[in-house]
Coordinates of C-alpha atoms in Angstrom, one line a residue:
X23 CA -50.5 -45.7 23.0
X24 CA -51.9 -42.5 21.6
X25 CA -54.6 -43.2 19.0
X26 CA -52.6 -41.2 16.4
X27 CA -49.6 -43.6 16.6
X28 CA -51.0 -47.0 15.8
X29 CA -48.2 -49.5 15.0
X30 CA -50.1 -52.8 15.0
X31 CA -52.0 -53.8 11.9
X32 CA -55.7 -53.4 11.9
X33 CA -58.0 -56.2 10.9
X34 CA -59.6 -55.7 7.6
X35 CA -62.6 -57.3 6.0
X36 CA -62.5 -58.9 2.5
X37 CA -64.8 -56.1 1.3
X38 CA -62.2 -53.5 2.4
X39 CA -59.5 -55.3 0.5
X40 CA -61.5 -55.5 -2.7
X41 CA -60.4 -53.1 -5.5
X42 CA -62.4 -49.9 -5.9
X43 CA -64.9 -50.3 -8.7
X44 CA -64.5 -47.9 -11.6
X45 CA -67.3 -45.6 -12.5
X46 CA -69.6 -47.2 -14.9
X47 CA -68.4 -50.8 -14.2
X48 CA -70.9 -53.5 -13.3
X49 CA -71.6 -53.9 -9.6
X50 CA -71.0 -57.6 -9.7
X51 CA -69.0 -59.8 -12.0
X52 CA -71.0 -61.6 -14.7
X53 CA -71.9 -65.2 -13.8
X54 CA -69.5 -67.9 -14.7
X55 CA -70.2 -69.1 -18.2
X56 CA -72.1 -66.0 -19.3
X57 CA -71.4 -64.7 -22.8
X58 CA -70.2 -61.2 -23.4
X59 CA -72.5 -59.0 -25.4
X60 CA -72.0 -59.5 -29.1
X61 CA -69.9 -56.8 -30.8
X62 CA -71.8 -54.8 -33.3
X63 CA -71.2 -55.8 -36.9
X64 CA -68.9 -53.8 -39.3
X65 CA -71.9 -52.2 -41.0
X66 CA -73.4 -51.0 -37.7
X67 CA -70.0 -49.6 -36.5
X68 CA -69.5 -47.8 -39.8
X69 CA -73.0 -46.3 -39.6
X70 CA -72.4 -45.1 -36.0
X71 CA -69.1 -43.6 -37.1
X72 CA -70.7 -41.9 -40.1
X73 CA -73.4 -40.4 -37.9
X74 CA -70.8 -39.2 -35.4
X75 CA -68.6 -37.7 -38.0
X76 CA -71.3 -36.3 -40.3
X77 CA -71.3 -32.7 -38.9
X78 CA -67.6 -32.4 -39.0
X79 CA -67.4 -33.9 -42.4
X80 CA -70.0 -31.5 -43.7
X81 CA -68.1 -28.6 -42.3
X82 CA -64.9 -29.8 -43.9
X83 CA -66.6 -30.2 -47.3
X84 CA -68.0 -26.6 -47.0
X85 CA -64.5 -25.3 -46.2
X86 CA -63.1 -27.1 -49.2
X87 CA -65.8 -25.5 -51.4
X88 CA -64.9 -22.1 -49.9
X89 CA -61.2 -22.7 -50.8
X90 CA -62.2 -23.5 -54.4
X91 CA -64.0 -20.1 -54.6
X92 CA -60.8 -18.4 -53.6
X93 CA -59.3 -19.4 -57.0
X94 CA -60.1 -18.0 -60.5
X95 CA -62.6 -17.5 -62.1
X96 CA -64.1 -16.5 -58.7
X97 CA -61.0 -15.0 -57.2
X98 CA -62.2 -14.5 -53.6
X99 CA -58.8 -14.8 -52.1
X100 CA -59.7 -14.0 -48.4
X101 CA -61.6 -17.4 -48.5
X102 CA -58.2 -19.1 -48.8
X103 CA -57.2 -17.8 -45.3
X104 CA -60.6 -18.7 -43.8
X105 CA -60.5 -22.2 -45.3
X106 CA -57.1 -22.9 -43.8
X107 CA -58.4 -21.7 -40.5
X108 CA -61.4 -24.0 -40.8
X109 CA -59.4 -27.0 -41.5
X110 CA -57.1 -26.3 -38.6
X111 CA -60.0 -26.1 -36.2
X112 CA -61.7 -29.2 -37.6
X113 CA -58.6 -31.3 -37.2
X114 CA -57.5 -29.9 -33.8
X115 CA -57.3 -32.4 -31.1
X116 CA -58.3 -35.3 -33.3
X117 CA -56.4 -38.6 -33.9
X118 CA -54.3 -38.9 -37.0
X119 CA -56.9 -41.2 -38.6
X120 CA -59.7 -38.8 -37.8
X121 CA -57.7 -35.9 -39.2
X122 CA -56.9 -37.8 -42.4
X123 CA -60.6 -38.3 -43.0
X124 CA -61.4 -34.6 -42.3
X125 CA -58.6 -33.6 -44.7
X126 CA -60.0 -35.9 -47.4
X127 CA -63.5 -34.5 -46.9
X128 CA -62.0 -31.1 -47.3
X129 CA -59.8 -31.9 -50.3
X130 CA -62.3 -33.9 -52.5
X131 CA -64.9 -31.1 -53.1
X132 CA -62.1 -28.5 -53.3
X133 CA -60.4 -30.3 -56.2
X134 CA -63.6 -31.4 -57.8
X135 CA -64.7 -27.8 -58.2
X136 CA -61.3 -26.4 -59.0
X137 CA -60.6 -29.0 -61.7
X138 CA -64.1 -29.1 -63.1
X139 CA -62.7 -27.9 -66.4
X140 CA -61.6 -31.5 -67.0
X141 CA -65.3 -32.4 -67.6
X142 CA -64.5 -31.8 -71.3
X143 CA -62.5 -35.0 -71.1
X144 CA -65.1 -36.7 -68.8
X145 CA -66.4 -36.4 -65.3
X146 CA -64.6 -39.6 -64.5
X147 CA -61.3 -37.7 -65.1
X148 CA -62.4 -35.0 -62.8
X149 CA -63.3 -37.4 -60.1
X150 CA -60.2 -39.6 -60.5
X151 CA -57.8 -36.7 -60.4
X152 CA -59.7 -35.1 -57.5
X153 CA -59.5 -38.3 -55.4
X154 CA -55.7 -38.6 -56.1
X155 CA -55.1 -35.0 -55.1
X156 CA -57.4 -35.2 -52.1
X157 CA -55.3 -38.1 -50.7
X158 CA -52.4 -35.6 -50.2
X159 CA -54.8 -33.3 -48.3
X160 CA -55.8 -36.4 -46.2
X161 CA -52.1 -36.7 -45.2
X162 CA -52.1 -33.0 -44.4
X163 CA -55.2 -33.5 -42.2
X164 CA -53.4 -36.2 -40.3
X165 CA -50.4 -34.0 -39.8
X166 CA -52.5 -31.1 -38.6
X167 CA -54.2 -33.3 -36.1
X168 CA -50.9 -34.6 -34.7
X169 CA -49.2 -31.2 -34.5
X170 CA -52.2 -29.5 -32.9
X171 CA -51.0 -31.1 -29.7
X172 CA -47.8 -29.0 -29.7
X173 CA -47.3 -25.5 -28.6
X174 CA -47.1 -23.1 -31.5
X175 CA -49.2 -25.4 -33.7
X176 CA -50.2 -22.7 -36.3
X177 CA -46.5 -22.5 -37.3
X178 CA -46.2 -26.3 -37.7
X179 CA -49.5 -26.4 -39.6
X180 CA -48.2 -23.8 -42.1
X181 CA -45.1 -25.9 -42.7
X182 CA -47.2 -28.9 -43.3
X183 CA -49.2 -27.1 -46.0
X184 CA -45.8 -26.6 -47.7
X185 CA -44.9 -30.3 -47.3
X186 CA -48.3 -31.3 -48.8
X187 CA -47.8 -29.0 -51.8
X188 CA -44.1 -30.1 -52.2
X189 CA -45.3 -33.7 -52.5
X190 CA -48.2 -32.9 -54.9
X191 CA -45.9 -30.9 -57.1
X192 CA -43.7 -34.0 -57.7
X193 CA -45.7 -37.2 -57.6
X194 CA -47.1 -39.1 -59.3
X195 CA -45.8 -38.8 -62.9
X196 CA -44.0 -35.5 -62.1
X197 CA -46.8 -34.1 -60.0
X198 CA -49.7 -31.7 -60.5
X199 CA -49.3 -28.3 -58.8
X200 CA -52.8 -27.0 -59.5
X201 CA -54.6 -25.8 -56.4
X202 CA -51.6 -24.4 -54.4
X203 CA -52.6 -21.7 -52.0
X204 CA -50.2 -19.3 -53.7
X205 CA -52.2 -19.6 -57.0
X206 CA -55.3 -18.2 -55.2
X207 CA -53.3 -15.2 -54.0
X208 CA -51.8 -13.7 -57.2
X209 CA -53.6 -10.4 -56.6
X210 CA -53.6 -10.2 -52.8
X211 CA -51.4 -8.6 -50.1
X212 CA -49.5 -12.0 -49.9
X213 CA -48.4 -11.8 -53.6
X214 CA -45.2 -9.8 -53.1
X215 CA -43.8 -12.5 -50.8
X216 CA -43.2 -14.4 -54.1
X217 CA -40.2 -12.2 -54.8
X218 CA -38.6 -13.4 -51.6
X219 CA -39.4 -17.1 -51.6
X220 CA -41.5 -17.9 -54.6
X221 CA -44.8 -19.6 -54.6
X222 CA -44.0 -21.6 -51.4
X223 CA -43.5 -18.5 -49.3
X224 CA -46.8 -17.1 -50.5
X225 CA -48.5 -20.4 -49.5
X226 CA -46.7 -20.3 -46.1
X227 CA -47.9 -16.8 -45.5
X228 CA -51.5 -17.7 -46.3
X229 CA -51.4 -20.9 -44.2
X230 CA -49.8 -19.1 -41.2
X231 CA -52.4 -16.4 -41.3
X232 CA -55.1 -19.0 -41.4
X233 CA -53.6 -21.0 -38.5
X234 CA -53.3 -17.9 -36.4
X235 CA -56.9 -17.1 -36.9
X236 CA -57.8 -20.6 -35.8
X237 CA -55.6 -20.1 -32.7
X238 CA -57.5 -16.9 -32.0
X239 CA -60.9 -18.7 -32.3
X240 CA -59.7 -21.5 -29.9
X241 CA -58.5 -18.8 -27.4
X242 CA -61.8 -16.9 -27.6
X243 CA -63.7 -20.1 -27.0
X244 CA -61.6 -21.0 -24.0
X245 CA -62.0 -17.4 -22.7
X246 CA -65.7 -17.6 -23.1
X247 CA -66.0 -21.0 -21.3
X248 CA -63.6 -20.0 -18.5
X249 CA -64.4 -18.0 -15.4
X250 CA -61.4 -15.6 -15.6
X251 CA -62.3 -13.1 -18.3
X252 CA -59.4 -10.7 -17.8
X253 CA -57.4 -8.6 -20.2
X254 CA -54.4 -10.9 -19.6
X255 CA -56.5 -14.0 -20.4
X256 CA -57.6 -12.3 -23.7
X257 CA -54.1 -11.4 -24.8
X258 CA -53.3 -14.7 -26.6
X259 CA -56.3 -14.4 -28.8
X260 CA -55.9 -10.7 -29.5
X261 CA -52.2 -11.2 -30.2
X262 CA -53.0 -14.0 -32.7
X263 CA -55.3 -11.8 -34.6
X264 CA -52.8 -9.0 -34.7
X265 CA -50.1 -11.3 -35.8
X266 CA -52.3 -12.8 -38.6
X267 CA -52.9 -9.2 -39.8
X268 CA -49.2 -8.5 -39.7
X269 CA -48.4 -11.6 -41.8
X270 CA -51.1 -10.6 -44.3
X271 CA -49.8 -7.2 -44.9
X272 CA -46.1 -8.1 -44.6
X273 CA -45.9 -8.3 -48.4
X274 CA -46.4 -4.6 -48.8
X275 CA -43.0 -4.1 -47.3
X276 CA -41.3 -6.3 -50.0
X277 CA -39.8 -4.2 -52.8
X278 CA -40.7 -5.4 -56.3
X279 CA -37.9 -4.7 -58.9
X280 CA -39.6 -3.6 -62.1
X281 CA -37.1 -1.2 -63.7
X282 CA -36.2 -2.0 -67.3
X283 CA -32.7 -2.6 -68.6
X284 CA -34.1 -2.5 -72.1
X285 CA -37.4 -2.8 -73.9
X286 CA -38.9 -4.7 -76.8
X287 CA -42.0 -4.1 -78.9
X288 CA -44.0 -7.3 -79.3
X289 CA -47.1 -8.5 -81.0
X290 CA -49.1 -11.5 -79.7
X291 CA -51.2 -13.2 -82.3
X292 CA -54.3 -15.1 -81.2
X293 CA -55.6 -16.8 -84.3
X294 CA -58.5 -18.6 -82.7
X295 CA -59.8 -22.1 -83.4
X296 CA -62.9 -23.6 -85.0
X297 CA -64.7 -24.6 -81.8
X298 CA -63.9 -25.3 -78.2
X299 CA -63.5 -28.8 -76.8
X300 CA -61.6 -31.9 -77.7
X301 CA -62.0 -31.4 -81.4
X302 CA -60.8 -27.8 -81.5
X303 CA -58.4 -28.4 -84.5
X304 CA -61.1 -28.7 -87.1
X305 CA -59.8 -29.5 -90.6
X306 CA -56.0 -29.6 -91.2
X307 CA -54.3 -26.3 -91.6
X308 CA -57.3 -24.4 -90.2
X309 CA -55.6 -23.3 -86.9
X310 CA -52.4 -22.4 -88.8
X311 CA -54.3 -20.5 -91.4
X312 CA -56.1 -18.5 -88.7
X313 CA -52.7 -17.4 -87.3
X314 CA -51.3 -16.7 -90.7
X315 CA -54.3 -14.5 -91.6
X316 CA -54.0 -12.5 -88.4
X317 CA -50.3 -12.0 -88.9
X318 CA -50.9 -10.8 -92.5
X319 CA -53.4 -8.3 -91.3
X320 CA -50.9 -7.1 -88.8
X321 CA -48.4 -6.7 -91.6
X322 CA -51.0 -4.6 -93.6
X323 CA -51.6 -2.5 -90.5
X324 CA -47.9 -1.8 -90.2
X325 CA -47.5 -0.9 -93.9
X326 CA -50.5 1.4 -93.6
X327 CA -49.0 3.1 -90.6
X328 CA -51.9 2.1 -88.3
X329 CA -49.6 0.0 -86.1
X330 CA -45.9 0.3 -85.2
X331 CA -43.8 -2.5 -86.5
X332 CA -43.0 -4.8 -83.6
X333 CA -39.5 -6.2 -82.9
X334 CA -40.9 -9.7 -82.8
X335 CA -44.2 -11.7 -83.0
X336 CA -45.3 -14.5 -80.7
X337 CA -47.6 -17.3 -81.8
X338 CA -49.1 -19.7 -79.3
X339 CA -48.6 -23.4 -78.6
X340 CA -50.0 -25.6 -81.5
X341 CA -50.4 -22.5 -83.7
X342 CA -49.2 -24.8 -86.6
X343 CA -51.5 -27.8 -86.5
X344 CA -49.2 -29.7 -89.0
X345 CA -45.5 -30.4 -88.7
X346 CA -43.9 -27.7 -90.9
X347 CA -40.9 -29.9 -91.4
X348 CA -43.0 -32.8 -92.8
X349 CA -45.8 -30.8 -94.6
X350 CA -44.5 -28.3 -97.2
X351 CA -47.8 -26.5 -97.3
X352 CA -47.6 -25.7 -93.6
X353 CA -44.0 -24.4 -94.0
X354 CA -45.0 -22.3 -96.9
X355 CA -47.8 -20.7 -95.0
X356 CA -45.6 -19.9 -92.0
X357 CA -42.9 -18.4 -94.2
X358 CA -45.5 -16.3 -96.0
X359 CA -46.6 -14.7 -92.7
X360 CA -43.1 -14.3 -91.4
X361 CA -41.8 -12.6 -94.6
X362 CA -44.9 -10.3 -94.6
X363 CA -44.4 -9.0 -91.1
X364 CA -40.7 -8.8 -91.6
X365 CA -39.6 -9.7 -88.0
X366 CA -38.8 -13.0 -86.2
X367 CA -41.9 -15.0 -85.1
X368 CA -41.9 -17.5 -82.3
X369 CA -44.0 -20.4 -83.7
X370 CA -45.6 -23.2 -81.7
X371 CA -45.7 -26.5 -83.5
X372 CA -45.9 -30.3 -83.0
X373 CA -43.0 -31.9 -84.8
X374 CA -41.7 -35.4 -85.2
X375 CA -38.8 -36.1 -82.8
X376 CA -35.6 -36.3 -84.9
X377 CA -34.0 -39.2 -82.9
X378 CA -37.0 -41.0 -81.4
X379 CA -39.3 -42.5 -84.1
X380 CA -42.9 -42.4 -83.1
X381 CA -42.5 -39.6 -80.6
X382 CA -43.5 -35.9 -80.9
X383 CA -41.9 -32.7 -79.7
X384 CA -44.0 -29.8 -78.5
X385 CA -41.9 -27.0 -79.7
X386 CA -41.5 -23.2 -79.8
X387 CA -39.5 -22.4 -83.0
X388 CA -37.8 -19.1 -83.8
X389 CA -38.7 -18.4 -87.4
X390 CA -36.6 -15.6 -89.1
X391 CA -37.8 -13.8 -92.2
X392 CA -34.4 -14.2 -93.8
X393 CA -33.0 -17.5 -92.5
X394 CA -36.1 -19.5 -91.7
X395 CA -36.5 -21.8 -88.7
X396 CA -33.7 -21.6 -86.2
X397 CA -33.4 -22.2 -82.4
X398 CA -36.2 -24.0 -80.7
X399 CA -37.4 -25.2 -77.3
X400 CA -39.1 -28.5 -76.6
X401 CA -41.6 -28.8 -73.7
X402 CA -39.8 -30.4 -70.8
X403 CA -42.9 -31.6 -68.9
X404 CA -45.5 -33.3 -71.1
X405 CA -48.9 -33.8 -69.4
X406 CA -49.5 -37.4 -68.4
X407 CA -52.7 -38.9 -70.1
X408 CA -52.9 -35.7 -72.2
X409 CA -49.6 -35.6 -74.1
X410 CA -48.3 -39.1 -73.2
X411 CA -49.9 -42.2 -71.8
X412 CA -48.1 -44.0 -68.9
X413 CA -48.4 -47.8 -69.1
X414 CA -50.0 -47.3 -72.5
X415 CA -50.1 -51.0 -73.4
X416 CA -52.0 -51.9 -70.3
X417 CA -54.3 -48.9 -69.8
X418 CA -55.3 -48.5 -73.4
X419 CA -57.1 -51.8 -73.3
X420 CA -59.2 -50.7 -70.3
X421 CA -59.6 -47.0 -71.1
X422 CA -60.3 -46.7 -74.8
X423 CA -60.4 -43.0 -74.6
X424 CA -56.6 -43.0 -74.3
X425 CA -56.4 -44.0 -77.9
X426 CA -57.1 -40.3 -78.7
X427 CA -53.5 -39.7 -77.7
X428 CA -52.0 -41.7 -80.6
X429 CA -48.4 -40.8 -80.0
X430 CA -46.4 -39.8 -76.9
X431 CA -44.7 -36.4 -76.5
X432 CA -41.0 -36.6 -75.7
X433 CA -39.7 -34.3 -72.9
X434 CA -37.2 -31.7 -73.8
X435 CA -33.8 -31.6 -72.1
X436 CA -32.9 -28.0 -71.8
X437 CA -34.4 -24.6 -70.8
X438 CA -36.3 -22.4 -73.3
X439 CA -34.0 -19.4 -73.5
X440 CA -34.3 -18.2 -77.1
X441 CA -33.0 -15.1 -78.9
X442 CA -36.0 -13.7 -80.7
X443 CA -35.0 -10.6 -82.6
X444 CA -33.5 -8.2 -80.0
X445 CA -35.0 -10.0 -77.0
X446 CA -33.7 -13.0 -75.1
X447 CA -36.9 -14.6 -74.0
X448 CA -37.6 -17.6 -71.8
X449 CA -40.1 -19.9 -73.4
X450 CA -42.4 -21.9 -71.1
X451 CA -45.1 -24.0 -72.7
X452 CA -48.6 -24.3 -71.2
X453 CA -48.8 -26.2 -67.9
X454 CA -45.1 -25.7 -67.3
X455 CA -45.9 -22.3 -65.8
X456 CA -47.2 -24.2 -62.8
X457 CA -43.9 -25.8 -62.0
X458 CA -41.4 -23.7 -59.9
X459 CA -38.2 -25.3 -61.1
X460 CA -38.9 -25.0 -64.9
X461 CA -39.6 -21.3 -64.7
X462 CA -36.8 -20.6 -62.2
X463 CA -34.2 -22.4 -64.3
X464 CA -35.3 -20.5 -67.4
X465 CA -34.8 -17.2 -65.7
X466 CA -31.5 -18.2 -64.2
X467 CA -30.3 -19.3 -67.7
X468 CA -30.6 -15.7 -68.9
X469 CA -34.2 -15.0 -69.9
X470 CA -35.0 -11.3 -69.8
X471 CA -38.7 -11.8 -70.1
X472 CA -41.0 -14.9 -70.1
X473 CA -43.3 -16.2 -72.8
X474 CA -46.0 -18.7 -72.0
X475 CA -47.1 -20.4 -75.2
X476 CA -50.4 -22.2 -74.5
X477 CA -53.3 -23.9 -76.1
X478 CA -56.4 -23.8 -73.9
X479 CA -58.9 -24.4 -76.6
X480 CA -60.0 -27.7 -75.1
X481 CA -60.9 -26.0 -71.8
X482 CA -62.2 -22.7 -73.1
X483 CA -64.8 -21.0 -71.0
X484 CA -64.3 -23.4 -68.1
X485 CA -62.2 -21.2 -65.8
X486 CA -59.0 -23.0 -66.6
X487 CA -57.5 -20.2 -68.8
X488 CA -58.1 -17.7 -65.9
X489 CA -56.4 -20.1 -63.5
X490 CA -53.4 -20.4 -65.8
X491 CA -53.2 -16.6 -66.2
X492 CA -53.1 -16.2 -62.5
X493 CA -50.0 -18.4 -62.4
X494 CA -48.4 -16.1 -65.0
X495 CA -49.1 -13.1 -62.7
X496 CA -47.4 -14.9 -59.8
X497 CA -44.4 -15.8 -61.9
X498 CA -44.0 -12.2 -62.9
X499 CA -43.6 -11.1 -59.3
X500 CA -41.5 -14.1 -58.3
X501 CA -38.9 -13.4 -61.0
X502 CA -39.3 -9.7 -61.6
X503 CA -40.0 -10.4 -65.3
X504 CA -42.7 -9.4 -67.8
X505 CA -44.7 -12.4 -68.7
X506 CA -46.4 -12.7 -72.1
X507 CA -49.1 -15.3 -72.5
X508 CA -49.9 -16.3 -76.1
X509 CA -53.0 -18.6 -76.5
X510 CA -54.6 -20.0 -79.5
X511 CA -58.1 -19.1 -78.4
X512 CA -57.4 -17.0 -75.3
X513 CA -56.6 -15.8 -72.8
X514 CA -53.6 -14.0 -74.3
X515 CA -52.2 -11.4 -72.0
X516 CA -49.3 -9.1 -71.1
X517 CA -48.3 -9.1 -67.4
X518 CA -46.0 -6.5 -65.9
X519 CA -43.1 -7.5 -63.6
X520 CA -45.2 -6.4 -60.6
X521 CA -48.0 -8.9 -61.5
X522 CA -50.5 -6.5 -63.0
X523 CA -52.3 -7.7 -66.1
X524 CA -51.8 -4.8 -68.5
X525 CA -53.7 -6.3 -71.6
X526 CA -55.7 -9.4 -72.2
X527 CA -57.8 -10.8 -74.9
X528 CA -61.2 -12.4 -74.9
X529 CA -61.7 -16.1 -75.4
X530 CA -62.5 -17.5 -78.8
X531 CA -61.9 -14.3 -80.7
X532 CA -59.2 -13.5 -83.2
X533 CA -57.0 -10.8 -81.8
X534 CA -53.5 -9.2 -82.0
X535 CA -52.1 -7.5 -78.9
X536 CA -49.2 -5.1 -79.3
X537 CA -47.2 -3.9 -76.3
X538 CA -43.8 -2.7 -75.2
X539 CA -42.4 -4.9 -72.5
X540 CA -39.5 -4.3 -70.2
X541 CA -36.4 -6.6 -70.5
X542 CA -34.6 -7.2 -67.2
X543 CA -31.3 -8.7 -66.2
X544 CA -31.5 -8.5 -62.4
X545 CA -32.7 -11.4 -60.3
X546 CA -35.0 -11.5 -57.3
X547 CA -34.2 -13.0 -53.9
X548 CA -36.5 -15.9 -54.9
X549 CA -34.3 -16.6 -57.9
X550 CA -31.1 -16.7 -55.7
X551 CA -32.4 -18.9 -52.9
X552 CA -34.2 -21.3 -55.3
X553 CA -36.0 -24.2 -53.7
X554 CA -34.3 -23.8 -50.3
X555 CA -37.2 -22.2 -48.5
X556 CA -39.6 -24.8 -49.7
X557 CA -37.4 -27.7 -48.6
X558 CA -36.7 -26.1 -45.2
X559 CA -40.3 -25.4 -44.4
X560 CA -41.4 -28.8 -45.5
X561 CA -38.8 -30.5 -43.4
X562 CA -39.8 -28.5 -40.3
X563 CA -43.4 -29.6 -40.8
X564 CA -42.4 -33.3 -41.0
X565 CA -40.1 -33.0 -38.0
X566 CA -43.0 -31.5 -36.0
X567 CA -45.1 -34.6 -36.9
X568 CA -42.2 -36.8 -35.9
X569 CA -41.9 -35.0 -32.6
X570 CA -45.6 -35.5 -31.9
X571 CA -45.3 -39.2 -32.7
X572 CA -42.4 -39.6 -30.3
X573 CA -44.2 -37.9 -27.4
X574 CA -47.6 -39.3 -28.5
X575 CA -47.7 -42.0 -25.8
X576 CA -47.9 -39.3 -23.2
X577 CA -50.7 -37.4 -24.9
X578 CA -54.2 -38.9 -24.9
X579 CA -56.0 -38.7 -28.3
X580 CA -59.4 -38.5 -26.6
X581 CA -59.9 -35.3 -24.6
X582 CA -56.9 -33.7 -26.1
X583 CA -58.5 -30.3 -26.5
X584 CA -59.5 -30.3 -22.8
X585 CA -56.0 -31.3 -21.7
X586 CA -54.3 -28.7 -23.8
X587 CA -56.7 -26.0 -22.7
X588 CA -55.9 -26.7 -19.1
X589 CA -52.2 -26.3 -19.9
X590 CA -52.9 -23.2 -21.9
X591 CA -51.2 -24.7 -24.9
X592 CA -53.5 -23.3 -27.5

């Protein structure tokens, strides 16, 4: 038969039937009874892992520090985009566990620098809160690593940034929104996006621009490593850069409603405190007396014609350091100042809760020169471990410092819309300006301008007042409202509806700021859509992670970058 048409089996040798040896496998099987090499101990394995991951960990930490510099008091907002790009590159093609570690290495130094103002309480507080917040970024890193295997990964990564912030804003103990990408971009081209979708849309724009830059870097690296350096091969990277630029400047196309339906002349009284730090109150009635004296001087300036009489006066949070309803001397001092200036004054005071013995209300009280105290607003979101102590009975035995919070603040149950003279103002107290829903509900309840009563004396000259003022600027754009910040020791400020800071005081000085502010009735798109964009984007990010998990068995964790590059799925 022709040689090419063999039909009978050929004899084979045992060697021919043996399986092909894998590259790197031993040539012969180990002798019977031989022991396998001992597995390295846990300490050795951890040391090897640390050496292997050290360069990437160092880069992640540097990127986290860069992100911290994007926030006030430094305010280098372009670093927020670059830091997002760096985290995307450092987690790309990694396992979820590796991505989580990279995210934690990014988040810990970021929050430590951002929240360094807590060192007034103690560096253990800075470290503890930074670790808790960094755990959320660890989950973000895991998600970025997983979704980096999908086409269009910059989009899924931006959605995951929203999901991470959504979670941090709500848990634990009501959440802690400090450090959102949006709060680093209150004076950047991304800022006008707040009028469409609030702070979440600003974060999304920053994260998407950063992800697209990372996409361009990966594309450029693949182009450099490949043989085909054609215009067509360069188009993805060039297109990503162009799209990142378009996302960055898209905010300029967003109209910002600033027209006034009415106006009000206001005066902000910053009475100052005795000294910064935990013991800013000094002797009883000192803080109140400072605000009374500043208001009496305002009244004298009005009578002398040096200053126009305002329609209303705003005092800050804790401007009365004694409960005016329990201490007659405090009430008399307030009434003296209010009668002298002759217009309603919004007074900040800590008062005993009327129905909950042992609890305190942190209130803004409208004090009229003729009728005395009237409508009031109680802070809805007291600060855990600062204004109330969770698990007080257990934790106070371990952390004796918590005894400096002798009584818990009780949360208010309604928004802070108050009629103060001719103006219907929305009162927001201190840290509440960081929470989307509190400010949004206040505007939707009818506030024509916003007032942030705050007491930053504990954290003066630490960068915290600048960070909080940046939040006021974002809220102004988000809701199309003037925002007035009244602080005991600074920074007091007037912010226009387009986010511009028109006037501001210096810290730890006595000052009175007078201004005419616009009162507006219209609402922005962000007011009307509410939290829907945040929920939608967060869900998309989580669904992307779920999709990656479902197809994960068909994608190898090791060598993922090489596999995706071959497919062109950058």
